[in-house]
XYZ file of C-alpha atoms in Angstrom:
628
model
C 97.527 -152.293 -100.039
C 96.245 -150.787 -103.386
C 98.037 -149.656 -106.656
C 97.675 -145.878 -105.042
C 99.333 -147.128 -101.714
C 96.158 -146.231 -99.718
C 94.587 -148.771 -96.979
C 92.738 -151.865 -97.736
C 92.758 -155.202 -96.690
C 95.381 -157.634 -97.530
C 94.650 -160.393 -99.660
C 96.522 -163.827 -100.081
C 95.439 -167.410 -101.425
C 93.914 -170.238 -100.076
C 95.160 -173.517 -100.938
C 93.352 -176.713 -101.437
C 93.712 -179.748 -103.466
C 93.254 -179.378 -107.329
C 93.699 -176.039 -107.266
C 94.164 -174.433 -110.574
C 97.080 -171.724 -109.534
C 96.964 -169.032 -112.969
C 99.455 -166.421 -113.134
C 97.033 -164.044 -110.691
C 97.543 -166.646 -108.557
C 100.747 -166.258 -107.963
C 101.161 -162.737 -108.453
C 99.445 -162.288 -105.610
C 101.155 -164.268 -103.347
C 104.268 -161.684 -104.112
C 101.932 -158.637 -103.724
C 100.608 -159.846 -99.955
C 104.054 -160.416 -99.045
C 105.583 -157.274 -100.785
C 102.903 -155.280 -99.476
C 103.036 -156.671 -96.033
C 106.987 -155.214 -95.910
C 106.029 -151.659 -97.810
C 103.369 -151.529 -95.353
C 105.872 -151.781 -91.918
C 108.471 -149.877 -93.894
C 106.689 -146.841 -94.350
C 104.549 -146.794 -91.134
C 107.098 -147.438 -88.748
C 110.938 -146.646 -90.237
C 109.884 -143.816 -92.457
C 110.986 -142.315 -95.462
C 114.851 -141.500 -96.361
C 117.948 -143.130 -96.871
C 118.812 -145.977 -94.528
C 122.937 -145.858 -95.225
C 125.434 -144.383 -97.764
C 124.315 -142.733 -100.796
C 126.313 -139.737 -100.734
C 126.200 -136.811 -102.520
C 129.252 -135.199 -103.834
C 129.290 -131.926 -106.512
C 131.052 -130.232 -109.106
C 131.329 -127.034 -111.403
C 132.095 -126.636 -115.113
C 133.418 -123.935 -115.836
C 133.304 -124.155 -119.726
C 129.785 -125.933 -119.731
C 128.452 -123.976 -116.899
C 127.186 -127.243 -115.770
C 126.760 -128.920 -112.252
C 128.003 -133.037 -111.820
C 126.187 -134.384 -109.332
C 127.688 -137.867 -107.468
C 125.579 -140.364 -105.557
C 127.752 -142.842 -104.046
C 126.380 -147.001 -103.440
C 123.426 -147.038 -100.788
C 119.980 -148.029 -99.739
C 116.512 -145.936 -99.431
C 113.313 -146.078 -98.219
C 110.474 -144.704 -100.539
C 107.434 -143.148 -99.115
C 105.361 -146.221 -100.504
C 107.768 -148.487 -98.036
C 109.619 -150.023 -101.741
C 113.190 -150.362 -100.946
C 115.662 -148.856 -103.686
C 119.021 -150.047 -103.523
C 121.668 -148.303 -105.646
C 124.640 -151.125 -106.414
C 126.547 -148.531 -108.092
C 128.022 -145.376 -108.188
C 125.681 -143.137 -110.435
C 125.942 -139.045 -111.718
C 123.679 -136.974 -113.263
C 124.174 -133.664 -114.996
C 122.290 -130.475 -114.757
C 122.753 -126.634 -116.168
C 120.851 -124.373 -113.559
C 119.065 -121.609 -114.373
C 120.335 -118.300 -113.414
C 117.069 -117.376 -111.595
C 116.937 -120.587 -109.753
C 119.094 -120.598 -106.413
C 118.143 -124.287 -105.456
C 117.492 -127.432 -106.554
C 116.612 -130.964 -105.653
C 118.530 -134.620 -106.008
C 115.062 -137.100 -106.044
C 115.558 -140.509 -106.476
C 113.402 -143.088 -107.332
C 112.767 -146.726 -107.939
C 112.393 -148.381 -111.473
C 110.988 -151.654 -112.349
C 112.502 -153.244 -115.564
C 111.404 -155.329 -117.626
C 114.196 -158.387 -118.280
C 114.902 -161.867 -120.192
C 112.629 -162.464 -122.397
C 110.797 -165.939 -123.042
C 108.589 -167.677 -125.579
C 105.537 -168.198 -124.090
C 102.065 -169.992 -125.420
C 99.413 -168.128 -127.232
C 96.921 -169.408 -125.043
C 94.039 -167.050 -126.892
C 94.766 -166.969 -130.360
C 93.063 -169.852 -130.731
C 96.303 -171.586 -132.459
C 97.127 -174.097 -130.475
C 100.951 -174.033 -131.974
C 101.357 -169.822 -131.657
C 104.076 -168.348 -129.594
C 104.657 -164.928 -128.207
C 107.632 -163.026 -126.341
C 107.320 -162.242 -122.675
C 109.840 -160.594 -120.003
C 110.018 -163.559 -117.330
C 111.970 -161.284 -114.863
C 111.800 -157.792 -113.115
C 114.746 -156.366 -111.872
C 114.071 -154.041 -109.240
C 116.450 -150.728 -110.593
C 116.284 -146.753 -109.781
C 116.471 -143.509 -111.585
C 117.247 -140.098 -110.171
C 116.117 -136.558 -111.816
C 117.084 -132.807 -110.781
C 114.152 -130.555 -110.348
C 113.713 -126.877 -108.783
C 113.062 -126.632 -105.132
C 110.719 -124.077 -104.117
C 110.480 -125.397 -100.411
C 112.155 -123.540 -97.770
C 116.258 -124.250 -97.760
C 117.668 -124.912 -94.407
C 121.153 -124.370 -92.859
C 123.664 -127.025 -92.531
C 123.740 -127.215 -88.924
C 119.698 -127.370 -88.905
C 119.592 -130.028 -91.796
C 122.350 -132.169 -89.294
C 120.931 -130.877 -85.940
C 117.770 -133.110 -85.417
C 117.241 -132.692 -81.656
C 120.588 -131.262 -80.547
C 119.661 -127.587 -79.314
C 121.629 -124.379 -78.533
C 122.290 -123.230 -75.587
C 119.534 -120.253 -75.589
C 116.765 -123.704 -76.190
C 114.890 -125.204 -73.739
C 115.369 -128.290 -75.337
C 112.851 -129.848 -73.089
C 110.129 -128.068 -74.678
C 111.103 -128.768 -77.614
C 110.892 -132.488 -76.911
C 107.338 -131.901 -75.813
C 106.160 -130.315 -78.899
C 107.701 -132.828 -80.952
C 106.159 -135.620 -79.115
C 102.713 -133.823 -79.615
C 103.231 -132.864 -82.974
C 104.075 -136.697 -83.656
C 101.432 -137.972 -81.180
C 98.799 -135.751 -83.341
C 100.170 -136.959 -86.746
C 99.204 -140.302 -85.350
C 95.664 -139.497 -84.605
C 94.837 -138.075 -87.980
C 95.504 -140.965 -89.971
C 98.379 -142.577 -91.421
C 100.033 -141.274 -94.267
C 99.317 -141.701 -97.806
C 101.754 -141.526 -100.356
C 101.043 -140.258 -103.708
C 102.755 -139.669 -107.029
C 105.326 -139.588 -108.062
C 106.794 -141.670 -105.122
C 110.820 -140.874 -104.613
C 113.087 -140.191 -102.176
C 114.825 -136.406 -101.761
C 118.538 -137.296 -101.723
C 119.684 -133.820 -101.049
C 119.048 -130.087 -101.761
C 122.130 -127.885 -104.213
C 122.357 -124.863 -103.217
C 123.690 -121.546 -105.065
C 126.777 -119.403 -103.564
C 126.286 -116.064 -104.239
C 124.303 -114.124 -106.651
C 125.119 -116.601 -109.894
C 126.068 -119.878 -110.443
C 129.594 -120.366 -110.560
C 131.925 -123.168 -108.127
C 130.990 -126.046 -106.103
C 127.389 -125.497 -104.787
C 126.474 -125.916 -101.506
C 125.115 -129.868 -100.863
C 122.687 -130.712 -97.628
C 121.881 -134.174 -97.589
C 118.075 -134.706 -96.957
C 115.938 -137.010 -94.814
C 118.037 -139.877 -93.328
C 116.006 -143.087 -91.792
C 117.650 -143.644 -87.743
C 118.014 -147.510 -87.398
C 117.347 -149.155 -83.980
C 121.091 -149.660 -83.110
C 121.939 -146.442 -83.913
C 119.142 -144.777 -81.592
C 119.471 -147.059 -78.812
C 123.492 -145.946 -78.923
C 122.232 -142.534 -78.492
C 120.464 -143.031 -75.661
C 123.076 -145.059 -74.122
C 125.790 -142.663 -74.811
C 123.393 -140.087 -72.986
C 121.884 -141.803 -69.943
C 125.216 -142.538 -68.929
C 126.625 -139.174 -69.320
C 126.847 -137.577 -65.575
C 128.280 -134.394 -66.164
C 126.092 -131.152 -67.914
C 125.043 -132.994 -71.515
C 122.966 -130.499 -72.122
C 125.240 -127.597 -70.687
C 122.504 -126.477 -68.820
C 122.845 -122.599 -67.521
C 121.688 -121.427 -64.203
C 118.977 -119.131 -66.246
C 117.402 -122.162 -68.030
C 116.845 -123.694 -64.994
C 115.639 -120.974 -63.154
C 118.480 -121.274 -60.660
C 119.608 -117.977 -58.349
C 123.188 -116.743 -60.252
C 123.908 -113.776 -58.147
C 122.413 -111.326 -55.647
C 122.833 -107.603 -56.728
C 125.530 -109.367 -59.176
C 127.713 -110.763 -56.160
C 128.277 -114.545 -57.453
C 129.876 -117.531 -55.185
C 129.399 -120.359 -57.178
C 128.898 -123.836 -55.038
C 128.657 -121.121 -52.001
C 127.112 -118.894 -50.139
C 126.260 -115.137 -50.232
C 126.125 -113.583 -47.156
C 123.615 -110.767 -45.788
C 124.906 -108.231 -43.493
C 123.235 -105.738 -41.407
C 124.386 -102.428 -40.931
C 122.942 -99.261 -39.612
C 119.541 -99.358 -39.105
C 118.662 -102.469 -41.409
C 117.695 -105.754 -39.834
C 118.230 -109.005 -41.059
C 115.896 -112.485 -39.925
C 116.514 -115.588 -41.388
C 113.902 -118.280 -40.807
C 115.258 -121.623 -41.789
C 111.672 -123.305 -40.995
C 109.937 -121.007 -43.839
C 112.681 -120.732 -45.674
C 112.462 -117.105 -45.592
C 114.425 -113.755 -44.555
C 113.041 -110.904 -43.587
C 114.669 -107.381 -44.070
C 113.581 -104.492 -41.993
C 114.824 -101.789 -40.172
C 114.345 -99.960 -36.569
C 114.765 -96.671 -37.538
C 110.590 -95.903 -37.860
C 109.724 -96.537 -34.352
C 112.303 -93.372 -33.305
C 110.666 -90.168 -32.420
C 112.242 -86.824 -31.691
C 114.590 -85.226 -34.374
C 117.379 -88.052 -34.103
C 118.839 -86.335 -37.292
C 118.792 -82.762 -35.422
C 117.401 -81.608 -38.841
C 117.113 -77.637 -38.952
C 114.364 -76.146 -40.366
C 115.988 -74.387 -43.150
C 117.335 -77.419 -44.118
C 113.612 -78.837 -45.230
C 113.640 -75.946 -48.046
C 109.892 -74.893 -46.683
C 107.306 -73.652 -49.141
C 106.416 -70.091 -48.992
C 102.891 -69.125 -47.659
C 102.387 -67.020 -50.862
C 104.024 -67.553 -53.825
C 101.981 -64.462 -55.479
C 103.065 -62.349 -53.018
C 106.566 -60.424 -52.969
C 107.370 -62.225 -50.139
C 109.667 -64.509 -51.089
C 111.269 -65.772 -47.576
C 110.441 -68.419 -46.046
C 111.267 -68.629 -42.612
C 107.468 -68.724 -41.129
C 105.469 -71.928 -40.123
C 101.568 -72.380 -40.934
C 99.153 -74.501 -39.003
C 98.122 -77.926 -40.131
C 94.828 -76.351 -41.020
C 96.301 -73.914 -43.174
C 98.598 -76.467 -44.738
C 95.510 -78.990 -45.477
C 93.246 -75.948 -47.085
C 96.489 -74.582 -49.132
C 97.077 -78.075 -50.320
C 93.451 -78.560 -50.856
C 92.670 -75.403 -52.827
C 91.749 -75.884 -56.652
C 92.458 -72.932 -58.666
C 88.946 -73.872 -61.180
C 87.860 -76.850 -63.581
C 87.951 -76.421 -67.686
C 84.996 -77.799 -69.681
C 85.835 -79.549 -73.150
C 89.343 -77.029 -73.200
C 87.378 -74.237 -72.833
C 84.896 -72.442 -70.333
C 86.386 -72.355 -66.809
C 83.888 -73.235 -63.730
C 85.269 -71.432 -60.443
C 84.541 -71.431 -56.757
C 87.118 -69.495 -54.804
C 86.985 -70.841 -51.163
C 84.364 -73.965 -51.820
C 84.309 -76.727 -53.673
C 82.582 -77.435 -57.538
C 79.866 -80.619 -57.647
C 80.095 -82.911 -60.243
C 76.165 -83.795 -61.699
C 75.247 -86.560 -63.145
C 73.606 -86.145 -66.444
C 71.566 -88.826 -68.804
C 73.059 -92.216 -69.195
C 76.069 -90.806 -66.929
C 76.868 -92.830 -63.296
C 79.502 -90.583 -60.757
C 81.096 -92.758 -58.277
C 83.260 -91.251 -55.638
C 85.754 -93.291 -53.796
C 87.250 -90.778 -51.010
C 89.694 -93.882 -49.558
C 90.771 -94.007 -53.515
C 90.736 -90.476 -53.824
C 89.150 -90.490 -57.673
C 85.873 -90.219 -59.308
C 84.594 -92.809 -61.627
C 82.437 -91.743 -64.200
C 80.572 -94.307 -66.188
C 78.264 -94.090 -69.142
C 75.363 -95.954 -68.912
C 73.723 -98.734 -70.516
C 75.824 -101.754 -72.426
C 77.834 -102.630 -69.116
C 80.422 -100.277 -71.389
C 81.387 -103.717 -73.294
C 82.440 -103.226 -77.096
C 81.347 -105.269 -79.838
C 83.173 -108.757 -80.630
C 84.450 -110.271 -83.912
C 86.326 -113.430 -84.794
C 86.311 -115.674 -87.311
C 85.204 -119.619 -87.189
C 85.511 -122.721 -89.880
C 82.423 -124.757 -90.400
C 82.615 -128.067 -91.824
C 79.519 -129.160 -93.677
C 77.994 -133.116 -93.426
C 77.242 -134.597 -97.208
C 73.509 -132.892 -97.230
C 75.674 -129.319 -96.902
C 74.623 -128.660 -92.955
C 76.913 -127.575 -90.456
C 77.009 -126.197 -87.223
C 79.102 -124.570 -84.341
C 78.918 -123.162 -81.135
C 80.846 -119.819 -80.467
C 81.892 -118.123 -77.206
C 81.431 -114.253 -77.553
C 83.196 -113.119 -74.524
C 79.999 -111.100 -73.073
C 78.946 -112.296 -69.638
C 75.092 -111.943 -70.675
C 72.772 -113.018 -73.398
C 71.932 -109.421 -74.247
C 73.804 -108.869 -77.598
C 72.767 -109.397 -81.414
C 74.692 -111.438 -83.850
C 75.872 -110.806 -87.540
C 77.351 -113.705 -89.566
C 78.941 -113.557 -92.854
C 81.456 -115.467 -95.297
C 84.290 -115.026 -95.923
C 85.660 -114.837 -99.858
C 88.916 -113.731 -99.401
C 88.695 -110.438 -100.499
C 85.782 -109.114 -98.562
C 83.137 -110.327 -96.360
C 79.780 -110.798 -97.400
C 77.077 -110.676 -94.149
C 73.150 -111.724 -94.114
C 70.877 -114.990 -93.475
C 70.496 -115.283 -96.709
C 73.748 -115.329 -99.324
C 75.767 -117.228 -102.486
C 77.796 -119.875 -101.521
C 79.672 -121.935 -104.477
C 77.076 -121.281 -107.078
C 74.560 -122.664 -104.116
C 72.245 -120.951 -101.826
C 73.334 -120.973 -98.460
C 70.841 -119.925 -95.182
C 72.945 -119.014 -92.008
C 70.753 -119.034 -88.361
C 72.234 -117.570 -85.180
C 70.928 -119.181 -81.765
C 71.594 -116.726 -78.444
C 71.646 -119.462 -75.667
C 69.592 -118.182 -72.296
C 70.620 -120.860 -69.636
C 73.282 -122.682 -70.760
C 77.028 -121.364 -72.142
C 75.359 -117.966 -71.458
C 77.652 -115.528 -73.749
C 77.805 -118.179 -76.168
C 75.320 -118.575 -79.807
C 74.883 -121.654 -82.346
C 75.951 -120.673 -86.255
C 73.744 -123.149 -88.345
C 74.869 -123.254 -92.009
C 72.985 -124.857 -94.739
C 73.114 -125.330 -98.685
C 72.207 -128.276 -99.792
C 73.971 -128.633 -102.806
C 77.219 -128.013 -101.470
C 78.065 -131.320 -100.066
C 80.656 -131.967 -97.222
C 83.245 -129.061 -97.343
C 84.884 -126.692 -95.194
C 84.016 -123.035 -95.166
C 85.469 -119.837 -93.559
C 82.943 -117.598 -91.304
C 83.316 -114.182 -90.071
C 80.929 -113.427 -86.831
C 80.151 -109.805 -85.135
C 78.765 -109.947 -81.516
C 76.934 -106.554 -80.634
C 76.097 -105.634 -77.022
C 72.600 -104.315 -76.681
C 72.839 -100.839 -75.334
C 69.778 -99.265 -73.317
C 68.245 -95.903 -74.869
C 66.733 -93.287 -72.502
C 63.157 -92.484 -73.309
C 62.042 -89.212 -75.222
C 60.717 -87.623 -71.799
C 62.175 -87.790 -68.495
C 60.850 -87.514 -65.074
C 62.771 -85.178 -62.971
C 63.193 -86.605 -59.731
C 65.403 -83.627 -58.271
C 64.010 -80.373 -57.444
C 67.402 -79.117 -57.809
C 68.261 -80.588 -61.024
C 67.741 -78.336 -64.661
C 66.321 -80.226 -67.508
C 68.102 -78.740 -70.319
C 67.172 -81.609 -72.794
C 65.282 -80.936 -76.023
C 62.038 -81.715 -76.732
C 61.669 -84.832 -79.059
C 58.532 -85.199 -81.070
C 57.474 -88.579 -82.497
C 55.048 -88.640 -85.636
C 53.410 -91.470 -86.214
C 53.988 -92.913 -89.845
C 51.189 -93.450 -92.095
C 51.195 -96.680 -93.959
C 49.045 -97.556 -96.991
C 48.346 -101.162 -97.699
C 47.265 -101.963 -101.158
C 45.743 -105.565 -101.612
C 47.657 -107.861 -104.810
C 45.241 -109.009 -107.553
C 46.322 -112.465 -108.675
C 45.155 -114.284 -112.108
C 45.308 -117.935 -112.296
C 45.403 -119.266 -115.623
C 44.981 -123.365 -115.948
C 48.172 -124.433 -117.757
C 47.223 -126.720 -120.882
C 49.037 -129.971 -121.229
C 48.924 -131.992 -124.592
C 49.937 -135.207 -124.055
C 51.312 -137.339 -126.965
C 51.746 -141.460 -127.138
C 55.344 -141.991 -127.704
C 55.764 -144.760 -130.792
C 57.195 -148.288 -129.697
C 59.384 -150.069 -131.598
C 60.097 -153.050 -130.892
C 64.013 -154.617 -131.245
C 65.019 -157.335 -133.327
C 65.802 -160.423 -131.167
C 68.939 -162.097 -132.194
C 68.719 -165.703 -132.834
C 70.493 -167.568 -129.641
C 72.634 -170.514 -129.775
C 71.826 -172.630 -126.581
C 75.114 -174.311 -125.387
C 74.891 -178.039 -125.158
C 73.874 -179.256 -121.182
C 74.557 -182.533 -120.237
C 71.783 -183.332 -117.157
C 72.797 -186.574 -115.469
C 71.214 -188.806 -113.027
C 67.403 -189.289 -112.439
C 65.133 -186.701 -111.474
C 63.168 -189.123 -109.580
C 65.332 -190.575 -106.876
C 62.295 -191.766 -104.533
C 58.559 -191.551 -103.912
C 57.908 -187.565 -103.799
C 61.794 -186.786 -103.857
C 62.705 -184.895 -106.899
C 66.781 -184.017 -107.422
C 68.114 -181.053 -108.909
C 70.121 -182.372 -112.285
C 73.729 -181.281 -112.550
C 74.485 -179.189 -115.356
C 77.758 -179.095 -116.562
C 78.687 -175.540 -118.300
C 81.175 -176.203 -121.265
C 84.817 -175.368 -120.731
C 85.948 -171.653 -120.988
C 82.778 -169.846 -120.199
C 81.955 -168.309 -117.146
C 78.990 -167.712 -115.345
C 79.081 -163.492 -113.978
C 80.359 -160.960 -116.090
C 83.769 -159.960 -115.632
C 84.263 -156.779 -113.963
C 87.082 -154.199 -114.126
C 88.607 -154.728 -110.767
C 89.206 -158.318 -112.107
C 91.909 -156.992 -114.474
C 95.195 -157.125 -112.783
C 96.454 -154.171 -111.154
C 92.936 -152.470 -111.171
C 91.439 -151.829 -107.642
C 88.112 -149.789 -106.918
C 89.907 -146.531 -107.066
C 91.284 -146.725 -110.496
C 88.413 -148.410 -111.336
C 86.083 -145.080 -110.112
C 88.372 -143.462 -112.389
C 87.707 -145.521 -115.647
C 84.221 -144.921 -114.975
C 84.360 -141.199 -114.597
C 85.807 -141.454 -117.762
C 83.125 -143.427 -119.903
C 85.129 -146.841 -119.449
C 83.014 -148.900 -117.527
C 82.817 -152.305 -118.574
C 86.091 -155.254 -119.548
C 84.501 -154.707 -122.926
C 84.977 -150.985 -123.172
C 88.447 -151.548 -121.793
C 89.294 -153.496 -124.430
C 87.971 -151.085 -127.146
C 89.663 -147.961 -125.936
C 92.896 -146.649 -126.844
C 95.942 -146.448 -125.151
C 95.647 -142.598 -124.726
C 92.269 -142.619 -123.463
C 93.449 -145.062 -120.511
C 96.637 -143.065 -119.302
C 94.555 -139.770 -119.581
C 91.626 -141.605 -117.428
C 94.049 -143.062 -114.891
C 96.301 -139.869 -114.771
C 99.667 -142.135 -115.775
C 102.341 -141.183 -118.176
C 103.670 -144.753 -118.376
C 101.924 -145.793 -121.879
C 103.194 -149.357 -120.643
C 100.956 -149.850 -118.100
C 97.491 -148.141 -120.000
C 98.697 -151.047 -122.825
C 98.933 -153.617 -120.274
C 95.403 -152.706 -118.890
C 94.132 -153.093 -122.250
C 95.614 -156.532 -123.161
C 94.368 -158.181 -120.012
C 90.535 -157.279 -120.478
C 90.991 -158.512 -123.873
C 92.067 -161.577 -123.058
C 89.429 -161.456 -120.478
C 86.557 -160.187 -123.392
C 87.757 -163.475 -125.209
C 87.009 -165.668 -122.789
C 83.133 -164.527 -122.585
């Protein structure tokens, strides 16, 4: 694990005999085994506290001040670091009138402790001494800080899985399975800064500050014992754990709100109603007998049916006579006249009024359906599609993706355009991050017909995601200027539509090529001083002839203290290749610049506020500059 808590590869050391062990050495022995436990801590028992630590609060009146109490416990940070609080510990806070929440973090802190004498090993005085800590005590801090996040309920910030009655509790087991199931798949979690632990949320009563706020204790870590009592406690519980209702379920409560619970609801038939069960199909079958009578088994009277009268224009309002079935069909048939667009009325006393067809309009009757259908031609009547699609670019800017536009055909015309936010820009051509960005549409003919590529590229945008907007058009036929009339019967009432040709002018460019001139000028060489070198004394032992045509290689011996590569940032403790990008970025490339910056310069470059640790950075490639 790094400094940042990201992935790498663990390191440890490999022992032989003679081995020079230096305080690296053995530094890293703790971090393999320290980061070998953050490592299983945070991946697989999570983040929160692990027992105690409970919060407890209180209102001053006079100071208008909150006490906050965090009793003895353990934690879990998000880096996997274990914080254990030996002690009861408070802190004190005066909220803001505007603020109706805030948050208890806690945190670990490494100190610092028992101080030693230890050798100036080089200062180059042999008989120099300086102070070090020889310990770290592994202590903790906590801090009050607005919460902007959303505040939950009591009962939800206790609930975990435990549902209402009105849940269907095993859905939401599903979805939480998936939604952890997916959290696996995209990577495990990284921890940034800073890395703490929320202990629990205050919460306001009322519209001011004033009494005992409101505590919810935050994210708690579920040991083994404690879930596999759970599960015990419910695998062996036979009654209704989940108090399951008959509606959850989908089980039959009552029939026409008749309930028998644990029985039966019988079916009786009465009158003309007839009841057959079928216990092979597990059906019944309700019907009745009275259909198949003929006569008048009602002895109905013909008054009784309230007839309609054969004229209700007429004066003659009884109606006591009977009409033939002819009569009846024609009367109910008869259509007083059709209105066109509200207006004109088209009339045909006695006969019936034809419905014509007229350009890009289809009539289909459907007697059986009794209704006309009337279509407009051209387009299969589809509307134009929109929707929106992300497009994540490769490093060289490219991207593509294939889009479904919801047309059965490839007949239909694209648009693309991007998205800013507050409008939409569309072309093939546009501004994208200060870049120039081309965007391609590709109809497919055979395969995914309906469907169309979106290629994006700009090369200097790199690897990014972008937002698209896409607008599918159908293509819509258009009748011809003249039409042949097929139908002697049939009016053309169309105008006449006359097409003039447009007259173009093209006017052939002059271009003037003028031969650049290019003065070249001999750039002056000066040549560098060469330092005078000191060669180090080299010791070559044995012969260099060891045997007719054998020649050995002579050992050299390098004096004592100087080594043979140049040291590299990563070999400063507590530098990996992250922080090490970062130096860089800032100007700091090399254990000699390191040495030469200030303490400032370092905590800006890393991003730290702990001037501690920028100092420490410093001392270490000095020490590491002195022994070049």
């Amino acid at each position: 694990m790094s400094n940042d808590r990201t992935l790498s590869p663990f390191q440890r050391n490999l022992y032989f005999y003679g081995k020079l062990m230096t305080v690296r050495d053995f530094e890293m022995e703790q971090s393999y085994l320290n980061g070998k436990r953050h490592l299983i801590n945070r991946m697989v028992l999570g983040t929160g506290a692990v027992c105690g630590l409970e919060v407890t609060a209180s209102w001053d009146e006079s100071k208008k001040t909150v006490a906050l109490s965090v009793g003895e416990g353990v934690a879990i940070d998000c880096g996997g670091r274990e914080i254990v609080v030996d002690r009861p510990s408070a802190v004190t806070f005066e909220p803001a009138p505007d603020v109706t929440s805030y948050c208890l973090w806690l945190s670990r802190e490494d100190c610092r402790i028992e101080p030693a004498p230890a050798p100036m090993a080089d200062s180059g005085n042999a008989c120099g001494e300086t102070c070090c800590y020889s310990r770290v005590r592994e202590d903790f801090s906590l801090a009050v800080q607005k919460w902007d996040g959303p505040v939950p309920s009591v009962d939800d910030a206790w609930s975990g899985l435990f549902t209402t009655e009105t849940t269907d509790s095993r859905a939401d087991i599903r979805a939480l399975l998936k939604a952890h199931f997916d959290r696996i798949l995209a990577g495990c979690p990284a921890c940034g800064e800073p890395c703490r632990v929320p202990l629990a949320l205050v919460i306001r009563k009322g519209g001011a500050w004033s009494g005992t706020p409101d505590i919810i204790q935050n994210i708690v870590v579920h040991t083994n014992p404690e879930l596999f009592e759970m599960i015990r406690r419910h695998l062996t519980d036979l009654g209704n754990p989940h108090m399951t209702t008959a509606a959850q379920v989908g089980a039959l409560k009552s029939v026409d709100g008749v309930e028998n619970p644990g029985g039966n609801v019988d079916l009786v038939a009465a009158n003309a109603v007839q009841i057959t069960p079928n216990t092979t199909a597990r059906t019944i079958t309700i019907g009745e007998s009275h259909s198949g009578v003929t006569g008048n088994p009602h002895n109905t009277r013909h008054e009784q049916t309230g007839p309609a009268c054969v004229d209700p224009a007429s004066d003659d309002t009884t109606c006591d006579k009977h009409v033939s079935n002819a009569n009846a069909m024609r009367w109910n048939r008869s259509l007083a006249g059709l209105t066109v667009n509200g207006g004109s009325l088209v009339v045909n006393p006695g006969a019936a009024i034809d419905l014509a067809a007229g350009q890009n309009v289809t009539l289909a009757a459907d007697p059986a359906g009794k209704k006309i259908t009337i279509s407009a031609a051209g387009g299969g009547g589809a509307s134009a599609r929109t929707g929106r699609i992300s497009i994540t670019t490769n490093s060289d800017g490219v991207g593509t993706a294939r889009v479904t536009s919801g047309f059965d055909d490839n007949l239909f015309c694209v648009q693309v355009g991007i998205d800013y936010g507050e409008h939409v820009e569309y072309g093939s051509v546009l501004r994208y991050a200060g870049q120039t960005a081309f965007i391609t549409v590709r109809v497919l003919r055979y395969q995914d017909v309906g469907s169309f590529d979106i290629m994006f590229s700009a090369p200097g945008v790199g690897q990014r995601t972008l937002s698209l907007r896409w607008v599918a058009i159908p293509a819509v036929a258009v009748a011809e200027p003249t039409i042949t009339v097929t139908s002697p019967t049939v009016t053309v009432t169309s105008p006449t539509f006359t097409l003039t040709q447009p007259t173009f002018t093209m006017t052939q460019p002059t271009f003037t090529l003028t031969r650049p001139t290019f003065t070249m000028t001999a750039p002056t060489l000066t040549m560098p001083t060469i330092p005078t070198m000191t060669i180090p004394s080299v010791t070559i032992h044995g012969p260099i002839m060891s045997g007719p045509g054998t020649v050995e290689a002579p050992t050299v011996i390098v004096p004592p203290g100087k080594s043979t590569q140049s040291p590299h940032l990563t070999d400063v403790k507590g530098i990996g290749p992250a922080l090490a990008g970062k130096l860089t970025a800032a100007g700091i490339s090399t254990i000699a610049d390191l040495a030469a910056a200030s303490v400032n310069a370092v905590a800006a470059a890393l991003g730290v506020s702990d001037p501690a640790r920028a100092r420490g950075f410093i001392d270490a490639a000095r020490k590491l500059a002195k022994k070049r």
